[in-house]
Short mmCIF file of C-alpha atoms and ligand atoms in Angstrom, two decimals:
data_model
loop_
_atom_site.label_atom_id
_atom_site.label_comp_id
_atom_site.label_asym_id
_atom_site.label_seq_id
_atom_site.Cartn_x
_atom_site.Cartn_y
_atom_site.Cartn_z
CA UNK V 22 125.82 80.98 77.89
CA UNK V 23 128.52 79.75 80.29
CA UNK V 24 128.65 80.86 84.12
CA UNK V 25 131.80 82.78 83.63
CA UNK V 26 130.35 84.91 80.84
CA UNK V 27 127.02 85.55 82.31
CA UNK V 28 128.80 86.76 85.60
CA UNK V 29 130.78 89.13 83.30
CA UNK V 30 127.84 90.58 81.45
CA UNK V 31 125.98 90.93 84.58
CA UNK V 32 128.72 92.66 86.58
CA UNK V 33 128.66 89.84 89.29
CA UNK V 34 130.75 86.62 90.23
CA UNK V 35 130.26 82.92 89.65
CA UNK V 36 130.37 82.64 93.41
CA UNK V 37 127.58 85.01 93.85
CA UNK V 38 125.59 83.30 91.16
CA UNK V 39 126.42 79.67 93.07
CA UNK V 40 125.20 81.40 96.27
CA UNK V 41 121.72 82.31 94.70
CA UNK V 42 121.48 78.58 93.17
CA UNK V 43 122.20 77.37 96.65
CA UNK V 44 119.48 79.56 98.09
CA UNK V 45 117.06 78.20 95.33
CA UNK V 46 116.77 81.58 93.74
CA UNK V 47 117.89 79.97 90.47
CA UNK V 48 117.98 76.53 88.82
CA UNK V 49 120.55 76.23 86.29
CA UNK V 50 120.76 73.51 83.56
CA UNK V 51 123.93 71.42 84.26
CA UNK V 52 126.08 70.18 81.21
CA UNK V 53 129.17 67.94 80.99
CA UNK V 54 131.64 68.47 84.02
CA UNK V 55 128.85 69.99 85.99
CA UNK V 56 129.01 73.18 83.84
CA UNK V 57 126.34 75.68 84.42
CA UNK V 58 124.38 77.16 81.18
CA UNK V 59 122.29 80.12 81.08
CA UNK V 60 119.30 80.32 78.82
CA UNK V 61 118.09 84.08 78.17
CA UNK V 62 115.25 83.66 80.84
CA UNK V 63 117.82 82.65 83.41
CA UNK V 64 119.68 85.79 82.63
CA UNK V 65 116.61 88.01 83.21
CA UNK V 66 115.93 86.00 86.31
CA UNK V 67 119.33 86.67 87.42
CA UNK V 68 119.35 90.28 86.62
CA UNK V 69 116.22 90.78 88.61
CA UNK V 70 117.81 88.93 91.62
CA UNK V 71 120.92 91.19 91.38
CA UNK V 72 118.98 94.28 91.13
CA UNK V 73 116.23 93.58 94.11
CA UNK V 74 119.51 92.56 96.32
CA UNK V 75 121.25 95.83 95.37
CA UNK V 76 117.89 97.60 96.53
CA UNK V 77 118.28 95.92 99.79
CA UNK V 78 115.67 92.99 99.34
CA UNK V 79 116.57 89.97 101.23
CA UNK V 80 116.91 86.62 99.58
CA UNK V 81 113.93 85.17 101.35
CA UNK V 82 111.71 87.74 100.09
CA UNK V 83 112.95 87.44 96.51
CA UNK V 84 112.49 83.88 96.63
CA UNK V 85 109.02 84.39 97.50
CA UNK V 86 108.39 86.96 94.71
CA UNK V 87 109.94 84.77 92.20
CA UNK V 88 108.14 81.56 92.66
CA UNK V 89 108.39 80.27 88.97
CA UNK V 90 109.99 81.20 85.57
CA UNK V 91 108.09 84.48 84.81
CA UNK V 92 107.66 86.57 81.76
CA UNK V 93 110.18 89.22 81.06
CA UNK V 94 107.67 91.89 81.79
CA UNK V 95 107.30 90.49 85.44
CA UNK V 96 110.96 90.74 86.16
CA UNK V 97 111.00 94.40 84.94
CA UNK V 98 107.66 95.09 86.44
CA UNK V 99 109.17 94.08 89.80
CA UNK V 100 112.36 95.93 89.77
CA UNK V 101 110.30 99.35 88.71
CA UNK V 102 108.02 98.79 91.76
CA UNK V 103 111.12 98.06 94.08
CA UNK V 104 112.90 101.11 92.47
CA UNK V 105 109.83 103.46 93.24
CA UNK V 106 109.75 102.34 96.67
CA UNK V 107 113.45 103.55 96.79
CA UNK V 108 113.11 106.82 95.17
CA UNK V 109 110.11 107.60 97.49
CA UNK V 110 112.33 106.83 100.22
CA UNK V 111 115.14 108.95 99.12
CA UNK V 112 112.61 112.05 98.36
CA UNK V 113 111.35 111.52 102.00
CA UNK V 114 114.94 111.79 103.11
CA UNK V 115 115.82 114.84 101.09
CA UNK V 116 112.47 116.51 102.23
CA UNK V 117 113.36 115.62 105.85
CA UNK V 118 117.09 117.30 105.42
CA UNK V 119 115.46 120.22 103.52
CA UNK V 120 113.13 121.07 106.51
CA UNK V 121 116.21 120.76 108.68
CA UNK V 122 118.45 123.11 106.65
CA UNK V 123 115.61 125.83 106.97
CA UNK V 124 115.94 126.15 110.54
CA UNK V 125 119.21 128.22 111.97
CA UNK V 126 121.79 125.92 113.22
CA UNK V 127 121.15 127.07 116.85
CA UNK V 128 117.54 126.39 116.42
CA UNK V 129 118.18 122.67 115.73
CA UNK V 130 117.81 120.53 118.84
CA UNK V 131 118.44 116.94 119.78
CA UNK V 132 114.98 116.56 119.87
CA UNK V 133 114.52 117.73 116.25
CA UNK V 134 117.08 115.06 115.27
CA UNK V 135 115.47 112.35 116.79
CA UNK V 136 112.01 113.44 115.61
CA UNK V 137 113.15 113.42 112.08
CA UNK V 138 115.10 110.21 112.43
CA UNK V 139 111.81 108.48 113.77
CA UNK V 140 109.92 109.89 111.10
CA UNK V 141 111.87 108.63 108.42
CA UNK V 142 112.14 105.17 110.00
CA UNK V 143 108.29 105.31 110.71
CA UNK V 144 107.55 106.10 106.98
CA UNK V 145 109.88 103.35 105.65
CA UNK V 146 108.04 100.90 108.07
CA UNK V 147 104.79 101.85 107.12
CA UNK V 148 105.64 101.10 103.48
CA UNK V 149 107.65 97.85 103.90
CA UNK V 150 105.55 96.28 106.59
CA UNK V 151 102.50 95.64 104.74
CA UNK V 152 101.76 91.95 103.83
CA UNK V 153 99.13 90.14 101.57
CA UNK V 154 97.05 88.47 104.46
CA UNK V 155 94.49 87.51 102.15
CA UNK V 156 96.58 85.76 99.26
CA UNK V 157 95.10 87.72 96.41
CA UNK V 158 97.31 85.61 94.04
CA UNK V 159 95.44 82.57 94.78
CA UNK V 160 91.92 84.33 94.31
CA UNK V 161 92.71 85.86 90.92
CA UNK V 162 91.55 83.29 88.48
CA UNK V 163 88.18 82.84 90.51
CA UNK V 164 87.77 86.31 91.58
CA UNK V 165 85.30 87.34 88.77
CA UNK V 166 83.08 84.46 89.54
CA UNK V 167 83.33 85.24 93.62
CA UNK V 168 81.86 88.72 92.91
CA UNK V 169 78.94 87.22 91.31
CA UNK V 170 78.33 84.56 93.90
CA UNK V 171 75.17 85.13 96.13
CA UNK V 172 73.55 83.23 98.82
CA UNK V 173 75.96 83.56 101.55
CA UNK V 174 74.64 84.95 104.99
CA UNK V 175 77.21 87.88 104.18
CA UNK V 176 77.87 89.07 100.96
CA UNK V 177 80.67 91.73 100.63
CA UNK V 178 79.92 92.16 96.84
CA UNK V 179 76.44 93.11 97.33
CA UNK V 180 75.89 96.46 95.33
CA UNK V 181 79.18 95.80 93.42
CA UNK V 182 78.05 96.75 90.02
CA UNK V 183 76.20 100.01 91.42
CA UNK V 184 79.09 101.15 93.30
CA UNK V 185 81.54 100.89 90.00
CA UNK V 186 78.93 102.57 87.97
CA UNK V 187 78.55 105.33 90.63
CA UNK V 188 82.57 105.68 90.52
CA UNK V 189 82.25 106.28 86.84
CA UNK V 190 79.56 108.59 86.95
CA UNK V 191 81.10 110.73 90.03
CA UNK V 192 84.58 110.69 88.18
CA UNK V 193 82.80 112.50 85.23
CA UNK V 194 85.96 112.62 83.37
CA UNK V 195 86.60 113.51 79.63
CA UNK V 196 88.08 110.87 77.29
CA UNK V 197 91.25 112.80 76.94
CA UNK V 198 92.15 112.12 80.78
CA UNK V 199 94.81 109.54 81.99
CA UNK V 200 93.34 107.59 85.01
CA UNK V 201 94.91 105.40 87.61
CA UNK V 202 93.01 102.39 89.05
CA UNK V 203 94.81 101.28 92.44
CA UNK V 204 94.23 97.76 93.55
CA UNK V 205 93.12 97.03 89.86
CA UNK V 206 92.22 93.26 90.50
CA UNK V 207 90.95 91.92 87.26
CA UNK V 208 90.16 95.36 85.90
CA UNK V 209 86.34 95.56 86.18
CA UNK V 210 86.46 99.24 87.04
CA UNK V 211 89.14 100.22 84.82
CA UNK V 212 87.11 98.71 82.07
CA UNK V 213 84.31 101.33 82.33
CA UNK V 214 86.88 103.85 81.57
CA UNK V 215 88.63 102.29 78.75
CA UNK V 216 85.17 101.79 77.02
CA UNK V 217 84.84 105.71 77.21
CA UNK V 218 88.08 106.09 75.60
CA UNK V 219 90.33 106.95 78.55
CA UNK V 220 94.05 105.64 78.97
CA UNK V 221 94.44 103.84 81.93
CA UNK V 222 97.21 102.73 84.26
CA UNK V 223 96.42 99.91 86.79
CA UNK V 224 98.49 99.22 89.82
CA UNK V 225 98.27 96.13 91.94
CA UNK V 226 100.24 94.16 94.45
CA UNK V 227 99.41 90.69 93.20
CA UNK V 228 101.05 89.35 90.06
CA UNK V 229 98.36 86.70 89.35
CA UNK V 230 95.70 89.42 89.49
CA UNK V 231 97.73 91.70 87.08
CA UNK V 232 98.04 88.52 84.88
CA UNK V 233 94.33 87.95 84.70
CA UNK V 234 93.83 91.78 84.11
CA UNK V 235 96.31 91.61 81.08
CA UNK V 236 94.49 88.82 79.61
CA UNK V 237 90.99 90.76 79.68
CA UNK V 238 92.44 94.07 78.82
CA UNK V 239 95.93 94.15 77.08
CA UNK V 240 95.44 98.02 76.58
CA UNK V 241 95.83 98.92 80.38
CA UNK V 242 99.28 99.94 81.32
CA UNK V 243 99.63 97.52 84.13
CA UNK V 244 102.13 97.97 87.20
CA UNK V 245 103.16 95.97 89.72
CA UNK V 246 103.09 98.27 93.06
CA UNK V 247 101.45 99.48 96.25
CA UNK V 248 99.17 101.93 97.54
CA UNK V 249 101.83 103.10 99.90
CA UNK V 250 104.63 103.46 96.95
CA UNK V 251 102.75 103.80 93.69
CA UNK V 252 104.86 103.49 90.54
CA UNK V 253 103.83 106.41 88.92
CA UNK V 254 105.62 109.98 88.51
CA UNK V 255 104.72 113.01 90.39
CA UNK V 256 101.52 114.75 88.96
CA UNK V 257 101.19 111.83 86.37
CA UNK V 258 97.70 111.06 86.07
CA UNK V 259 94.44 113.41 85.75
CA UNK V 260 92.21 110.93 88.13
CA UNK V 261 92.47 108.16 90.31
CA UNK V 262 89.93 105.48 91.18
CA UNK V 263 89.74 102.48 93.26
CA UNK V 264 87.27 99.77 94.24
CA UNK V 265 87.27 97.38 97.12
CA UNK V 266 90.98 97.82 97.97
CA UNK V 267 91.67 100.53 100.15
CA UNK V 268 90.08 98.46 103.21
CA UNK V 269 93.16 96.21 103.04
CA UNK V 270 95.24 98.95 104.72
CA UNK V 271 94.48 100.04 108.50
CA UNK V 272 93.19 103.59 108.85
CA UNK V 273 96.62 105.09 109.44
CA UNK V 274 97.99 103.51 106.39
CA UNK V 275 95.04 104.72 104.42
CA UNK V 276 96.08 108.38 105.23
CA UNK V 277 99.65 107.62 103.75
CA UNK V 278 97.78 106.11 100.74
CA UNK V 279 95.92 109.34 100.32
CA UNK V 280 99.24 111.42 100.47
CA UNK V 281 100.66 109.11 97.80
CA UNK V 282 97.72 109.42 95.63
CA UNK V 283 98.00 113.40 96.05
CA UNK V 284 101.69 113.09 94.66
CA UNK V 285 100.76 111.37 91.67
CA UNK V 286 97.45 113.42 90.76
CA UNK V 287 97.64 116.43 88.68
CA UNK V 288 96.61 119.49 90.28
CA UNK V 289 92.63 119.82 90.42
CA UNK V 290 92.56 116.16 89.53
CA UNK V 291 89.85 113.94 91.12
CA UNK V 292 90.01 110.87 93.21
CA UNK V 293 86.86 108.53 93.39
CA UNK V 294 86.97 105.73 95.73
CA UNK V 295 84.36 102.79 96.52
CA UNK V 296 85.21 100.75 99.45
CA UNK V 297 84.11 98.94 102.42
CA UNK V 298 83.51 101.15 105.49
CA UNK V 299 81.44 102.52 108.31
CA UNK V 300 80.20 106.17 108.51
CA UNK V 301 81.81 106.04 112.01
CA UNK V 302 82.66 103.92 115.05
CA UNK V 303 79.16 103.89 116.47
CA UNK V 304 77.81 102.60 113.30
CA UNK V 305 80.47 99.81 113.27
CA UNK V 306 79.67 98.90 116.83
CA UNK V 307 75.76 98.83 116.18
CA UNK V 308 76.21 97.03 112.78
CA UNK V 309 78.32 94.29 114.63
CA UNK V 310 75.95 94.10 117.35
CA UNK V 311 73.00 93.31 115.04
CA UNK V 312 74.89 90.72 113.17
CA UNK V 313 75.77 89.16 116.63
CA UNK V 314 71.96 89.37 117.30
CA UNK V 315 71.08 87.33 114.09
CA UNK V 316 73.69 84.98 114.93
CA UNK V 317 75.56 85.80 111.70
CA UNK V 318 79.04 84.96 112.73
CA UNK V 319 80.11 84.79 109.16
CA UNK V 320 79.47 88.64 108.67
CA UNK V 321 81.48 89.31 112.27
CA UNK V 322 84.34 87.37 110.97
CA UNK V 323 84.49 88.87 107.64
CA UNK V 324 84.41 92.29 108.90
CA UNK V 325 86.74 91.91 111.64
CA UNK V 326 89.31 90.08 109.15
CA UNK V 327 89.75 93.22 107.22
CA UNK V 328 90.39 96.82 107.73
CA UNK V 329 86.77 98.49 107.12
CA UNK V 330 87.51 102.25 107.01
CA UNK V 331 86.11 104.70 109.68
CA UNK V 332 84.49 107.41 106.96
CA UNK V 333 84.20 110.12 109.70
CA UNK V 334 87.87 109.80 110.43
CA UNK V 335 89.08 109.78 106.96
CA UNK V 336 86.92 112.66 105.47
CA UNK V 337 88.20 114.64 108.63
CA UNK V 338 91.51 113.99 107.76
CA UNK V 339 90.98 114.78 103.97
CA UNK V 340 89.18 118.00 104.91
CA UNK V 341 91.90 119.27 107.30
CA UNK V 342 94.61 118.66 104.43
CA UNK V 343 92.52 120.75 101.92
CA UNK V 344 90.59 118.27 100.13
CA UNK V 345 86.90 118.51 99.49
CA UNK V 346 84.90 115.28 99.91
CA UNK V 347 81.43 114.23 98.76
CA UNK V 348 80.28 110.93 100.30
CA UNK V 349 77.46 108.36 99.32
CA UNK V 350 76.30 105.49 100.95
CA UNK V 351 75.43 102.59 98.73
CA UNK V 352 74.43 100.13 101.57
CA UNK V 353 75.49 99.47 105.35
CA UNK V 354 79.01 98.72 104.52
CA UNK V 355 79.73 100.10 101.06
CA UNK V 356 80.46 103.82 100.44
CA UNK V 357 81.78 105.91 97.74
CA UNK V 358 83.80 108.83 98.28
CA UNK V 359 84.61 111.70 95.66
CA UNK V 360 87.62 113.53 96.72
CA UNK V 361 89.07 116.68 95.24
CA UNK V 362 91.85 118.98 96.24
CA UNK V 363 90.97 122.70 96.34
CA UNK V 364 93.17 124.63 94.17
C1 SAM J 26 89.06 92.67 96.59
S1 SAM J 26 89.88 92.89 95.09
C2 SAM J 26 89.17 94.19 94.21
C3 SAM J 26 89.65 94.36 92.95
C4 SAM J 26 88.89 95.47 92.09
N1 SAM J 26 89.36 96.68 92.50
C5 SAM J 26 87.18 95.31 92.13
O1 SAM J 26 86.77 95.92 92.44
O2 SAM J 26 87.12 94.21 91.56
C6 SAM J 26 91.36 93.93 95.92
C7 SAM J 26 92.65 94.24 95.10
O3 SAM J 26 93.31 95.12 95.78
C8 SAM J 26 94.75 94.65 95.76
N2 SAM J 26 95.41 95.33 96.77
C9 SAM J 26 95.12 95.03 98.09
N3 SAM J 26 95.94 95.71 99.11
C10 SAM J 26 96.76 96.44 98.09
C11 SAM J 26 97.85 97.22 98.22
N4 SAM J 26 98.21 97.71 99.58
N5 SAM J 26 98.58 98.00 97.29
C12 SAM J 26 98.02 97.54 96.06
N6 SAM J 26 97.05 96.73 95.83
C13 SAM J 26 96.25 96.03 96.89
C14 SAM J 26 94.68 93.12 95.65
O4 SAM J 26 95.58 92.65 95.30
C15 SAM J 26 93.25 92.89 94.86
O5 SAM J 26 93.68 92.77 93.73
#
């Protein structure tokens, strides 16, 4: 298809398309007289660029996300994920305004106004300002091998199989339940539920992890997305599981992640999480001191490189917010939490 026709079909202009070409977002085949031709794949790519721009994503971020020619599902997945983020932002805004409207006009002060405005900004920043500091895209192909590697002075995956099995046992769900695995990676936890007949949705922020997972488990409904803006409708799932993923968020963002989980969980639903954490701050300090005494810098660097949770802080928040929590310690850095909202 020629440039003019493509621009017309996608409601844009040749000038805009040339701009994206100059920015390196789009590479078009050139024919005689420098005419550009669009293959179907180029049209999908352009439509994705236009849609993400419409949602306010900067061209640099789009370029980063669209590194290579991707399958059409990847384009659609990215758009869905961005739209969910936008939808949640709109929901927050509506909720904030509803709260203001419940007050009498005379009761509304400037302080309320600034508080609510800051709250909105704060929530948007919480969601937008998360970056993959660990490059999971690069880890994806070797991940399943990495978790089996032993012999290092510090093995974060010690107890991996046991923890995943405990998640399955503690979740104790019937085969008709629909589950969500957040930070699904290559799908090792979701696999356990698939085997017992559950329908599973898997969310991950890494396109490459999703690709590897798709090759292993084509039956999982895989979605590009984020702990803080899950691409799932309200009350869309019966249970949520997650393993080795939550510690990529600082504790205050973990709380936002729990709020998101509550949003997508059906009433009475269950959350089971296996993750790297310490019982409390005192235990963290003691463990780090013990590693220092042993001269195990590898362990200290690994722990400080991520956001190992403080179990006490998380459980306190959950209980104050109406959840009941059962905890299990697998080893000195690995815990399992079974979380249920009291109805
Ligand atoms: C260490 S892997 C664990 C994978 C798998 N759950 C397992 O137990 O083998 C962490 C996974 O969480 C994903 N992840 C990390 N932070 C995330 C976030 N904020 N939102 C969604 N996925 C995230 C990563 O992309 C990666 O696939």
